[in-house]
Amino acid sequence: MSKIERKKWLIKYNPCDDEAIESISLKLGCTTTLATLIYNRGHKTPDDALAFISKSQEVLYDPFLLNDMDKAVDRVLNAVSRKEKITIYGDYDVDGVTSVSILYLYLKSIDAFVDYYIPSRHSEGYGVSKEAIQKLYSSGTNLIITVDTGVTAIDEVNFANKLGIDVLVTDHHECLDSLPSAVAVINPKRKDTLYPFPSLAGVGVVFKFLCAIEAKRTNVDFISATRKIAYDYSDLTAIGTIADVMPVVDENRIIISIGLNQAEKTKKIGLSSLIDICRNGDGKQSKYKKDKKLSSGFVGFTLAPRINAAGRIGSADTSVELFLSTDSKEARSLALELCDINKERQLQENKIADMAYEIIENNGYVGKSIMVLDDTNWHHGVIGIVSSRVSDRYGVPSILISFDGNEDPNSPDAIGKGSGRSVRGMNLVEALNDSSDLLEKFGGHELAAGLSIKRKNLHAFKERIEAYAKNCFNGQEPEHILDIDCELDAEDLSVGFANELSVLEPYGVANPTPTFVSRNLQIVDISPVGMNRHLKLTLLKNKKYLNVMMFSTTLQDFAFSIGDEIDIAYNIEVNSFNGVSSLQISLKDIKISERVIDFEAGNEEIYQSIKNGESTLEPDYIIPTRDEFGAVYQYLQNSARLGKSVYRISRLLFDMSEKKATTLNYVKLKTIIKVFRELNIIIIDEIDNFTFSFRFSYMKNKTNLEKSNILRKLKQTYIKK
């Protein structure tokens, strides 16, 4: 079984907060559980809690507070009036695609002469390039507006300036010490910014740009302008913000809330077609309507991967053309094309993930502070997703680099394109900046970034960034933290409770989907689903059965067995299908229950003291009888006939006691298992100190238990006492 990093559960709830939570519950007329969740999100008074769920605490700020906004607006309006050619230079992810789309649609609506350009991920890579600027110059472009990119393109903007092209930069990525010499650089992360909210998505920055242009163009206040822009463009702005995993607080919470409502009734034929196909199937694959709610989760896990897939596997232009389409037949065709591309992306992703896991397991990567993997053939468009899976699986930052596309991928000067993901405790952009002399270029966010590197610098880069990561984590393995909102009794889970949670939406970073813990559930069934890439578990506690899903986990990776008593960490949501609502429980992590661990630890201590000859217990407690050996043998034999081949010793003890098969204790049972293994009565492999697998060889002759050295030593040590 592959090593999967188990997470440390950090439960937020503090019993001393009971009085405040009760006050919130009374004010809102909600359950104490919901009040706890609101309290955990930092809203600790009844009035603050009410403001949070009513979204009255957030405001949309004046777009002219963003540095250079006035310069950018004037330059665009001049370009429109002079019929200059404007080219929008975008990025190929969802944030970039939605940024291009809303800016293009708006400029078209005010009669601008506008085009767009998105570089190929495969042949051009991330960011602005001189080659692309040269193409745009040749096409007659007078003004380039970058969206979701450009803040680090210092040399490229200088090149554009020499050609006589003006550049406006709109971006939200981390800024370097110097900014490009553009007409305007609009970025809420500028070090000299006065803007109150630094965490807008790239499309959020463009949204504010549109609000400013509209206010200046129509001579209205920014609130009226914002209302108009939100009505027309908040749907795509919300989708880009969610997909780029921006914190769902402050302005983003308002933009996403408004945008999701607008997307439900969007007039954009392409977006409407994509939503319809994702909900209802393509007419060939789905017979019944799936009433999926248009939530941040639906956007993040259903819409966004399809929009993203075009830029990863094919051309991001496909997604832009979908959002610009005014023909329903064309729009449906493009939406179906995105779904097909996404299926190809999934195949590529799974293939590369399996290769990455094999490299990690077989080449000494486990235990490193960061994992930097490379290959000559990995698809550039998929390695970022795989990097995310690697970091989630092993709990450390990771970077995947592909040299695919080079004439000679093994040449010292071959360029590798990489994508990385980080974990709490290490800012990935700062880490890459520490190795900037070894990189061709890089950029991104604290937890996600891209880079280009020559092969000859790869070894030095791996050493440098490994040292940086070790220093970040003080030489220790990073803790893989799973934040838990509170504990719930399994009996309290219901569709009604899941519906109550909806007041917390929209979810995202800084306002995450609630994660709960329930304890002491028994696994009664394990079933592979989804082409064996996921698991469906049936759990039982106090006569209540729960069906739960564990995604991206195979039977081979699953370290638990039917009968195990477990604690689970999970999210819940309402799943509606064919008009029927049901509770869906998605596991985030799973552990042997603390009750079992405490029981095993105490009994293991007794077992070791007996083994070392240090116990004062009576022989009847220590030495199993022949009848007890027989009972265990018979029980395991019956289990094997039913297809069970793995047992946790504590589980076996519980099962046998429950069925009154014996009155064994832990010490005797473990001794019996050890003797069976010693004498080869049953073929036993010890998986760990508490778990074993078994199979029967069915010998013709009975084995004499007195031949056991384990039993002989116990009798010599304790019977004579």
PDB file of N, CA, C and O in Angstrom, residues 453-510:
ATOM      1  N   ILE A 453      12.564  26.633 -16.474  1.00  0.00           N
ATOM      2  CA  ILE A 453      13.936  26.378 -16.034  1.00  0.00           C
ATOM      3  C   ILE A 453      14.676  25.580 -17.101  1.00  0.00           C
ATOM      4  O   ILE A 453      14.081  24.740 -17.788  1.00  0.00           O
ATOM      5  N   LYS A 454      15.982  25.859 -17.261  1.00  0.00           N
ATOM      6  CA  LYS A 454      16.809  25.061 -18.152  1.00  0.00           C
ATOM      7  C   LYS A 454      17.254  23.790 -17.425  1.00  0.00           C
ATOM      8  O   LYS A 454      17.507  23.816 -16.217  1.00  0.00           O
ATOM      9  N   ARG A 455      17.369  22.703 -18.185  1.00  0.00           N
ATOM     10  CA  ARG A 455      17.725  21.425 -17.568  1.00  0.00           C
ATOM     11  C   ARG A 455      19.052  21.512 -16.812  1.00  0.00           C
ATOM     12  O   ARG A 455      19.216  20.906 -15.760  1.00  0.00           O
ATOM     13  N   LYS A 456      19.996  22.267 -17.334  1.00  0.00           N
ATOM     14  CA  LYS A 456      21.308  22.331 -16.688  1.00  0.00           C
ATOM     15  C   LYS A 456      21.235  22.951 -15.291  1.00  0.00           C
ATOM     16  O   LYS A 456      22.159  22.786 -14.490  1.00  0.00           O
ATOM     17  N   ASN A 457      20.164  23.664 -14.993  1.00  0.00           N
ATOM     18  CA  ASN A 457      20.003  24.275 -13.671  1.00  0.00           C
ATOM     19  C   ASN A 457      19.110  23.456 -12.740  1.00  0.00           C
ATOM     20  O   ASN A 457      18.898  23.843 -11.589  1.00  0.00           O
ATOM     21  N   LEU A 458      18.580  22.348 -13.246  1.00  0.00           N
ATOM     22  CA  LEU A 458      17.572  21.607 -12.488  1.00  0.00           C
ATOM     23  C   LEU A 458      18.127  21.032 -11.193  1.00  0.00           C
ATOM     24  O   LEU A 458      17.500  21.143 -10.135  1.00  0.00           O
ATOM     25  N   HIS A 459      19.296  20.397 -11.250  1.00  0.00           N
ATOM     26  CA  HIS A 459      19.870  19.773 -10.050  1.00  0.00           C
ATOM     27  C   HIS A 459      20.130  20.823  -8.962  1.00  0.00           C
ATOM     28  O   HIS A 459      19.783  20.620  -7.794  1.00  0.00           O
ATOM     29  N   ALA A 460      20.733  21.948  -9.373  1.00  0.00           N
ATOM     30  CA  ALA A 460      21.018  23.006  -8.400  1.00  0.00           C
ATOM     31  C   ALA A 460      19.727  23.577  -7.821  1.00  0.00           C
ATOM     32  O   ALA A 460      19.648  23.904  -6.624  1.00  0.00           O
ATOM     33  N   PHE A 461      18.693  23.697  -8.677  1.00  0.00           N
ATOM     34  CA  PHE A 461      17.404  24.203  -8.206  1.00  0.00           C
ATOM     35  C   PHE A 461      16.797  23.270  -7.166  1.00  0.00           C
ATOM     36  O   PHE A 461      16.295  23.720  -6.126  1.00  0.00           O
ATOM     37  N   LYS A 462      16.852  21.965  -7.420  1.00  0.00           N
ATOM     38  CA  LYS A 462      16.300  21.008  -6.460  1.00  0.00           C
ATOM     39  C   LYS A 462      16.996  21.134  -5.108  1.00  0.00           C
ATOM     40  O   LYS A 462      16.353  21.113  -4.053  1.00  0.00           O
ATOM     41  N   GLU A 463      18.307  21.260  -5.124  1.00  0.00           N
ATOM     42  CA  GLU A 463      19.049  21.378  -3.868  1.00  0.00           C
ATOM     43  C   GLU A 463      18.717  22.683  -3.159  1.00  0.00           C
ATOM     44  O   GLU A 463      18.534  22.712  -1.937  1.00  0.00           O
ATOM     45  N   ARG A 464      18.638  23.770  -3.923  1.00  0.00           N
ATOM     46  CA  ARG A 464      18.392  25.091  -3.330  1.00  0.00           C
ATOM     47  C   ARG A 464      17.008  25.161  -2.696  1.00  0.00           C
ATOM     48  O   ARG A 464      16.854  25.617  -1.558  1.00  0.00           O
ATOM     49  N   ILE A 465      16.003  24.702  -3.426  1.00  0.00           N
ATOM     50  CA  ILE A 465      14.648  24.845  -2.895  1.00  0.00           C
ATOM     51  C   ILE A 465      14.378  23.841  -1.778  1.00  0.00           C
ATOM     52  O   ILE A 465      13.586  24.095  -0.871  1.00  0.00           O
ATOM     53  N   GLU A 466      15.078  22.691  -1.808  1.00  0.00           N
ATOM     54  CA  GLU A 466      14.959  21.740  -0.698  1.00  0.00           C
ATOM     55  C   GLU A 466      15.515  22.357   0.584  1.00  0.00           C
ATOM     56  O   GLU A 466      14.912  22.239   1.660  1.00  0.00           O
ATOM     57  N   ALA A 467      16.654  23.047   0.470  1.00  0.00           N
ATOM     58  CA  ALA A 467      17.227  23.720   1.639  1.00  0.00           C
ATOM     59  C   ALA A 467      16.295  24.823   2.143  1.00  0.00           C
ATOM     60  O   ALA A 467      16.121  25.006   3.356  1.00  0.00           O
ATOM     61  N   TYR A 468      15.686  25.551   1.206  1.00  0.00           N
ATOM     62  CA  TYR A 468      14.756  26.614   1.579  1.00  0.00           C
ATOM     63  C   TYR A 468      13.555  26.035   2.329  1.00  0.00           C
ATOM     64  O   TYR A 468      13.132  26.563   3.362  1.00  0.00           O
ATOM     65  N   ALA A 469      13.010  24.930   1.800  1.00  0.00           N
ATOM     66  CA  ALA A 469      11.839  24.304   2.426  1.00  0.00           C
ATOM     67  C   ALA A 469      12.184  23.767   3.815  1.00  0.00           C
ATOM     68  O   ALA A 469      11.397  23.915   4.759  1.00  0.00           O
ATOM     69  N   LYS A 470      13.361  23.156   3.945  1.00  0.00           N
ATOM     70  CA  LYS A 470      13.776  22.647   5.261  1.00  0.00           C
ATOM     71  C   LYS A 470      13.835  23.771   6.276  1.00  0.00           C
ATOM     72  O   LYS A 470      13.421  23.623   7.429  1.00  0.00           O
ATOM     73  N   ASN A 471      14.350  24.918   5.836  1.00  0.00           N
ATOM     74  CA  ASN A 471      14.444  26.065   6.735  1.00  0.00           C
ATOM     75  C   ASN A 471      13.057  26.574   7.115  1.00  0.00           C
ATOM     76  O   ASN A 471      12.815  26.960   8.272  1.00  0.00           O
ATOM     77  N   CYS A 472      12.123  26.560   6.144  1.00  0.00           N
ATOM     78  CA  CYS A 472      10.747  27.004   6.429  1.00  0.00           C
ATOM     79  C   CYS A 472      10.096  26.153   7.506  1.00  0.00           C
ATOM     80  O   CYS A 472       9.356  26.644   8.356  1.00  0.00           O
ATOM     81  N   PHE A 473      10.367  24.847   7.437  1.00  0.00           N
ATOM     82  CA  PHE A 473       9.726  23.913   8.362  1.00  0.00           C
ATOM     83  C   PHE A 473      10.654  23.495   9.495  1.00  0.00           C
ATOM     84  O   PHE A 473      10.404  22.497  10.171  1.00  0.00           O
ATOM     85  N   ASN A 474      11.747  24.275   9.677  1.00  0.00           N
ATOM     86  CA  ASN A 474      12.707  24.020  10.766  1.00  0.00           C
ATOM     87  C   ASN A 474      13.238  22.596  10.766  1.00  0.00           C
ATOM     88  O   ASN A 474      13.457  21.993  11.824  1.00  0.00           O
ATOM     89  N   GLY A 475      13.451  22.058   9.573  1.00  0.00           N
ATOM     90  CA  GLY A 475      14.022  20.721   9.465  1.00  0.00           C
ATOM     91  C   GLY A 475      13.049  19.607   9.758  1.00  0.00           C
ATOM     92  O   GLY A 475      13.399  18.429   9.670  1.00  0.00           O
ATOM     93  N   GLN A 476      11.801  19.946  10.106  1.00  0.00           N
ATOM     94  CA  GLN A 476      10.790  18.941  10.406  1.00  0.00           C
ATOM     95  C   GLN A 476       9.897  18.724   9.187  1.00  0.00           C
ATOM     96  O   GLN A 476       9.792  19.587   8.319  1.00  0.00           O
ATOM     97  N   GLU A 477       9.252  17.552   9.147  1.00  0.00           N
ATOM     98  CA  GLU A 477       8.252  17.347   8.099  1.00  0.00           C
ATOM     99  C   GLU A 477       7.082  18.299   8.340  1.00  0.00           C
ATOM    100  O   GLU A 477       6.628  18.453   9.473  1.00  0.00           O
ATOM    101  N   PRO A 478       6.582  18.958   7.301  1.00  0.00           N
ATOM    102  CA  PRO A 478       5.425  19.845   7.493  1.00  0.00           C
ATOM    103  C   PRO A 478       4.241  19.080   8.072  1.00  0.00           C
ATOM    104  O   PRO A 478       3.995  17.938   7.697  1.00  0.00           O
ATOM    105  N   GLU A 479       3.558  19.740   8.997  1.00  0.00           N
ATOM    106  CA  GLU A 479       2.349  19.114   9.527  1.00  0.00           C
ATOM    107  C   GLU A 479       1.219  19.284   8.514  1.00  0.00           C
ATOM    108  O   GLU A 479       0.982  20.385   8.016  1.00  0.00           O
ATOM    109  N   HIS A 480       0.564  18.176   8.213  1.00  0.00           N
ATOM    110  CA  HIS A 480      -0.557  18.217   7.273  1.00  0.00           C
ATOM    111  C   HIS A 480      -1.812  18.449   8.104  1.00  0.00           C
ATOM    112  O   HIS A 480      -2.398  17.521   8.647  1.00  0.00           O
ATOM    113  N   ILE A 481      -2.200  19.718   8.214  1.00  0.00           N
ATOM    114  CA  ILE A 481      -3.287  20.113   9.109  1.00  0.00           C
ATOM    115  C   ILE A 481      -4.628  20.023   8.389  1.00  0.00           C
ATOM    116  O   ILE A 481      -4.769  20.469   7.250  1.00  0.00           O
ATOM    117  N   LEU A 482      -5.600  19.436   9.055  1.00  0.00           N
ATOM    118  CA  LEU A 482      -6.981  19.474   8.583  1.00  0.00           C
ATOM    119  C   LEU A 482      -7.799  20.223   9.624  1.00  0.00           C
ATOM    120  O   LEU A 482      -7.943  19.758  10.762  1.00  0.00           O
ATOM    121  N   ASP A 483      -8.278  21.395   9.246  1.00  0.00           N
ATOM    122  CA  ASP A 483      -9.069  22.205  10.171  1.00  0.00           C
ATOM    123  C   ASP A 483     -10.471  21.620  10.304  1.00  0.00           C
ATOM    124  O   ASP A 483     -11.160  21.387   9.312  1.00  0.00           O
ATOM    125  N   ILE A 484     -10.883  21.408  11.539  1.00  0.00           N
ATOM    126  CA  ILE A 484     -12.202  20.837  11.853  1.00  0.00           C
ATOM    127  C   ILE A 484     -13.037  21.895  12.552  1.00  0.00           C
ATOM    128  O   ILE A 484     -12.582  22.532  13.508  1.00  0.00           O
ATOM    129  N   ASP A 485     -14.264  22.076  12.087  1.00  0.00           N
ATOM    130  CA  ASP A 485     -15.133  23.064  12.724  1.00  0.00           C
ATOM    131  C   ASP A 485     -15.661  22.588  14.070  1.00  0.00           C
ATOM    132  O   ASP A 485     -15.622  23.329  15.045  1.00  0.00           O
ATOM    133  N   CYS A 486     -16.174  21.372  14.114  1.00  0.00           N
ATOM    134  CA  CYS A 486     -16.676  20.848  15.385  1.00  0.00           C
ATOM    135  C   CYS A 486     -17.002  19.365  15.237  1.00  0.00           C
ATOM    136  O   CYS A 486     -17.012  18.830  14.126  1.00  0.00           O
ATOM    137  N   GLU A 487     -17.256  18.719  16.368  1.00  0.00           N
ATOM    138  CA  GLU A 487     -17.654  17.318  16.364  1.00  0.00           C
ATOM    139  C   GLU A 487     -19.174  17.211  16.319  1.00  0.00           C
ATOM    140  O   GLU A 487     -19.888  18.046  16.879  1.00  0.00           O
ATOM    141  N   LEU A 488     -19.654  16.177  15.621  1.00  0.00           N
ATOM    142  CA  LEU A 488     -21.083  15.907  15.536  1.00  0.00           C
ATOM    143  C   LEU A 488     -21.343  14.451  15.870  1.00  0.00           C
ATOM    144  O   LEU A 488     -20.517  13.582  15.564  1.00  0.00           O
ATOM    145  N   ASP A 489     -22.479  14.181  16.477  1.00  0.00           N
ATOM    146  CA  ASP A 489     -22.940  12.808  16.596  1.00  0.00           C
ATOM    147  C   ASP A 489     -23.479  12.374  15.238  1.00  0.00           C
ATOM    148  O   ASP A 489     -24.183  13.138  14.563  1.00  0.00           O
ATOM    149  N   ALA A 490     -23.142  11.175  14.833  1.00  0.00           N
ATOM    150  CA  ALA A 490     -23.598  10.678  13.534  1.00  0.00           C
ATOM    151  C   ALA A 490     -25.123  10.720  13.435  1.00  0.00           C
ATOM    152  O   ALA A 490     -25.693  10.928  12.358  1.00  0.00           O
ATOM    153  N   GLU A 491     -25.793  10.546  14.572  1.00  0.00           N
ATOM    154  CA  GLU A 491     -27.260  10.527  14.582  1.00  0.00           C
ATOM    155  C   GLU A 491     -27.860  11.881  14.204  1.00  0.00           C
ATOM    156  O   GLU A 491     -29.025  11.979  13.821  1.00  0.00           O
ATOM    157  N   ASP A 492     -27.057  12.966  14.303  1.00  0.00           N
ATOM    158  CA  ASP A 492     -27.577  14.310  14.036  1.00  0.00           C
ATOM    159  C   ASP A 492     -27.520  14.697  12.556  1.00  0.00           C
ATOM    160  O   ASP A 492     -28.027  15.752  12.175  1.00  0.00           O
ATOM    161  N   LEU A 493     -26.904  13.857  11.744  1.00  0.00           N
ATOM    162  CA  LEU A 493     -26.744  14.192  10.330  1.00  0.00           C
ATOM    163  C   LEU A 493     -28.059  13.993   9.586  1.00  0.00           C
ATOM    164  O   LEU A 493     -28.672  12.933   9.684  1.00  0.00           O
ATOM    165  N   SER A 494     -28.461  15.014   8.826  1.00  0.00           N
ATOM    166  CA  SER A 494     -29.735  14.938   8.107  1.00  0.00           C
ATOM    167  C   SER A 494     -29.727  15.933   6.962  1.00  0.00           C
ATOM    168  O   SER A 494     -28.906  16.861   6.909  1.00  0.00           O
ATOM    169  N   VAL A 495     -30.666  15.771   6.044  1.00  0.00           N
ATOM    170  CA  VAL A 495     -30.838  16.717   4.948  1.00  0.00           C
ATOM    171  C   VAL A 495     -31.203  18.091   5.502  1.00  0.00           C
ATOM    172  O   VAL A 495     -30.716  19.123   5.023  1.00  0.00           O
ATOM    173  N   GLY A 496     -32.032  18.117   6.537  1.00  0.00           N
ATOM    174  CA  GLY A 496     -32.441  19.382   7.137  1.00  0.00           C
ATOM    175  C   GLY A 496     -31.262  20.165   7.672  1.00  0.00           C
ATOM    176  O   GLY A 496     -31.154  21.378   7.484  1.00  0.00           O
ATOM    177  N   PHE A 497     -30.348  19.464   8.343  1.00  0.00           N
ATOM    178  CA  PHE A 497     -29.166  20.133   8.878  1.00  0.00           C
ATOM    179  C   PHE A 497     -28.276  20.641   7.745  1.00  0.00           C
ATOM    180  O   PHE A 497     -27.748  21.756   7.800  1.00  0.00           O
ATOM    181  N   ALA A 498     -28.112  19.840   6.692  1.00  0.00           N
ATOM    182  CA  ALA A 498     -27.299  20.262   5.550  1.00  0.00           C
ATOM    183  C   ALA A 498     -27.897  21.504   4.899  1.00  0.00           C
ATOM    184  O   ALA A 498     -27.171  22.413   4.473  1.00  0.00           O
ATOM    185  N   ASN A 499     -29.227  21.558   4.825  1.00  0.00           N
ATOM    186  CA  ASN A 499     -29.877  22.741   4.250  1.00  0.00           C
ATOM    187  C   ASN A 499     -29.649  23.975   5.119  1.00  0.00           C
ATOM    188  O   ASN A 499     -29.488  25.088   4.615  1.00  0.00           O
ATOM    189  N   GLU A 500     -29.647  23.785   6.433  1.00  0.00           N
ATOM    190  CA  GLU A 500     -29.439  24.915   7.343  1.00  0.00           C
ATOM    191  C   GLU A 500     -28.072  25.566   7.121  1.00  0.00           C
ATOM    192  O   GLU A 500     -27.913  26.778   7.265  1.00  0.00           O
ATOM    193  N   LEU A 501     -27.093  24.756   6.741  1.00  0.00           N
ATOM    194  CA  LEU A 501     -25.735  25.268   6.556  1.00  0.00           C
ATOM    195  C   LEU A 501     -25.624  26.239   5.389  1.00  0.00           C
ATOM    196  O   LEU A 501     -24.629  26.961   5.267  1.00  0.00           O
ATOM    197  N   SER A 502     -26.623  26.267   4.512  1.00  0.00           N
ATOM    198  CA  SER A 502     -26.525  27.065   3.285  1.00  0.00           C
ATOM    199  C   SER A 502     -26.365  28.557   3.562  1.00  0.00           C
ATOM    200  O   SER A 502     -25.890  29.299   2.688  1.00  0.00           O
ATOM    201  N   VAL A 503     -26.740  29.024   4.766  1.00  0.00           N
ATOM    202  CA  VAL A 503     -26.593  30.457   5.066  1.00  0.00           C
ATOM    203  C   VAL A 503     -25.126  30.866   5.120  1.00  0.00           C
ATOM    204  O   VAL A 503     -24.805  32.061   5.055  1.00  0.00           O
ATOM    205  N   LEU A 504     -24.223  29.888   5.250  1.00  0.00           N
ATOM    206  CA  LEU A 504     -22.794  30.201   5.297  1.00  0.00           C
ATOM    207  C   LEU A 504     -22.209  30.434   3.908  1.00  0.00           C
ATOM    208  O   LEU A 504     -21.110  30.967   3.776  1.00  0.00           O
ATOM    209  N   GLU A 505     -22.912  29.993   2.871  1.00  0.00           N
ATOM    210  CA  GLU A 505     -22.374  30.104   1.522  1.00  0.00           C
ATOM    211  C   GLU A 505     -22.322  31.572   1.082  1.00  0.00           C
ATOM    212  O   GLU A 505     -23.045  32.410   1.628  1.00  0.00           O
ATOM    213  N   PRO A 506     -21.471  31.876   0.083  1.00  0.00           N
ATOM    214  CA  PRO A 506     -20.645  30.948  -0.697  1.00  0.00           C
ATOM    215  C   PRO A 506     -19.380  30.539   0.055  1.00  0.00           C
ATOM    216  O   PRO A 506     -18.828  31.318   0.825  1.00  0.00           O
ATOM    217  N   TYR A 507     -18.937  29.317  -0.203  1.00  0.00           N
ATOM    218  CA  TYR A 507     -17.751  28.782   0.451  1.00  0.00           C
ATOM    219  C   TYR A 507     -16.502  29.035  -0.382  1.00  0.00           C
ATOM    220  O   TYR A 507     -16.566  29.261  -1.583  1.00  0.00           O
ATOM    221  N   GLY A 508     -15.377  28.943   0.285  1.00  0.00           N
ATOM    222  CA  GLY A 508     -14.087  29.090  -0.372  1.00  0.00           C
ATOM    223  C   GLY A 508     -13.032  29.357   0.674  1.00  0.00           C
ATOM    224  O   GLY A 508     -13.262  29.197   1.885  1.00  0.00           O
ATOM    225  N   VAL A 509     -11.855  29.756   0.228  1.00  0.00           N
ATOM    226  CA  VAL A 509     -10.769  30.076   1.150  1.00  0.00           C
ATOM    227  C   VAL A 509     -11.222  31.177   2.107  1.00  0.00           C
ATOM    228  O   VAL A 509     -11.865  32.142   1.702  1.00  0.00           O
ATOM    229  N   ALA A 510     -10.890  31.019   3.390  1.00  0.00           N
ATOM    230  CA  ALA A 510     -11.252  31.942   4.473  1.00  0.00           C
ATOM    231  C   ALA A 510     -12.717  31.807   4.895  1.00  0.00           C
ATOM    232  O   ALA A 510     -13.113  32.345   5.934  1.00  0.00           O
TER     233      ALA A 510
END
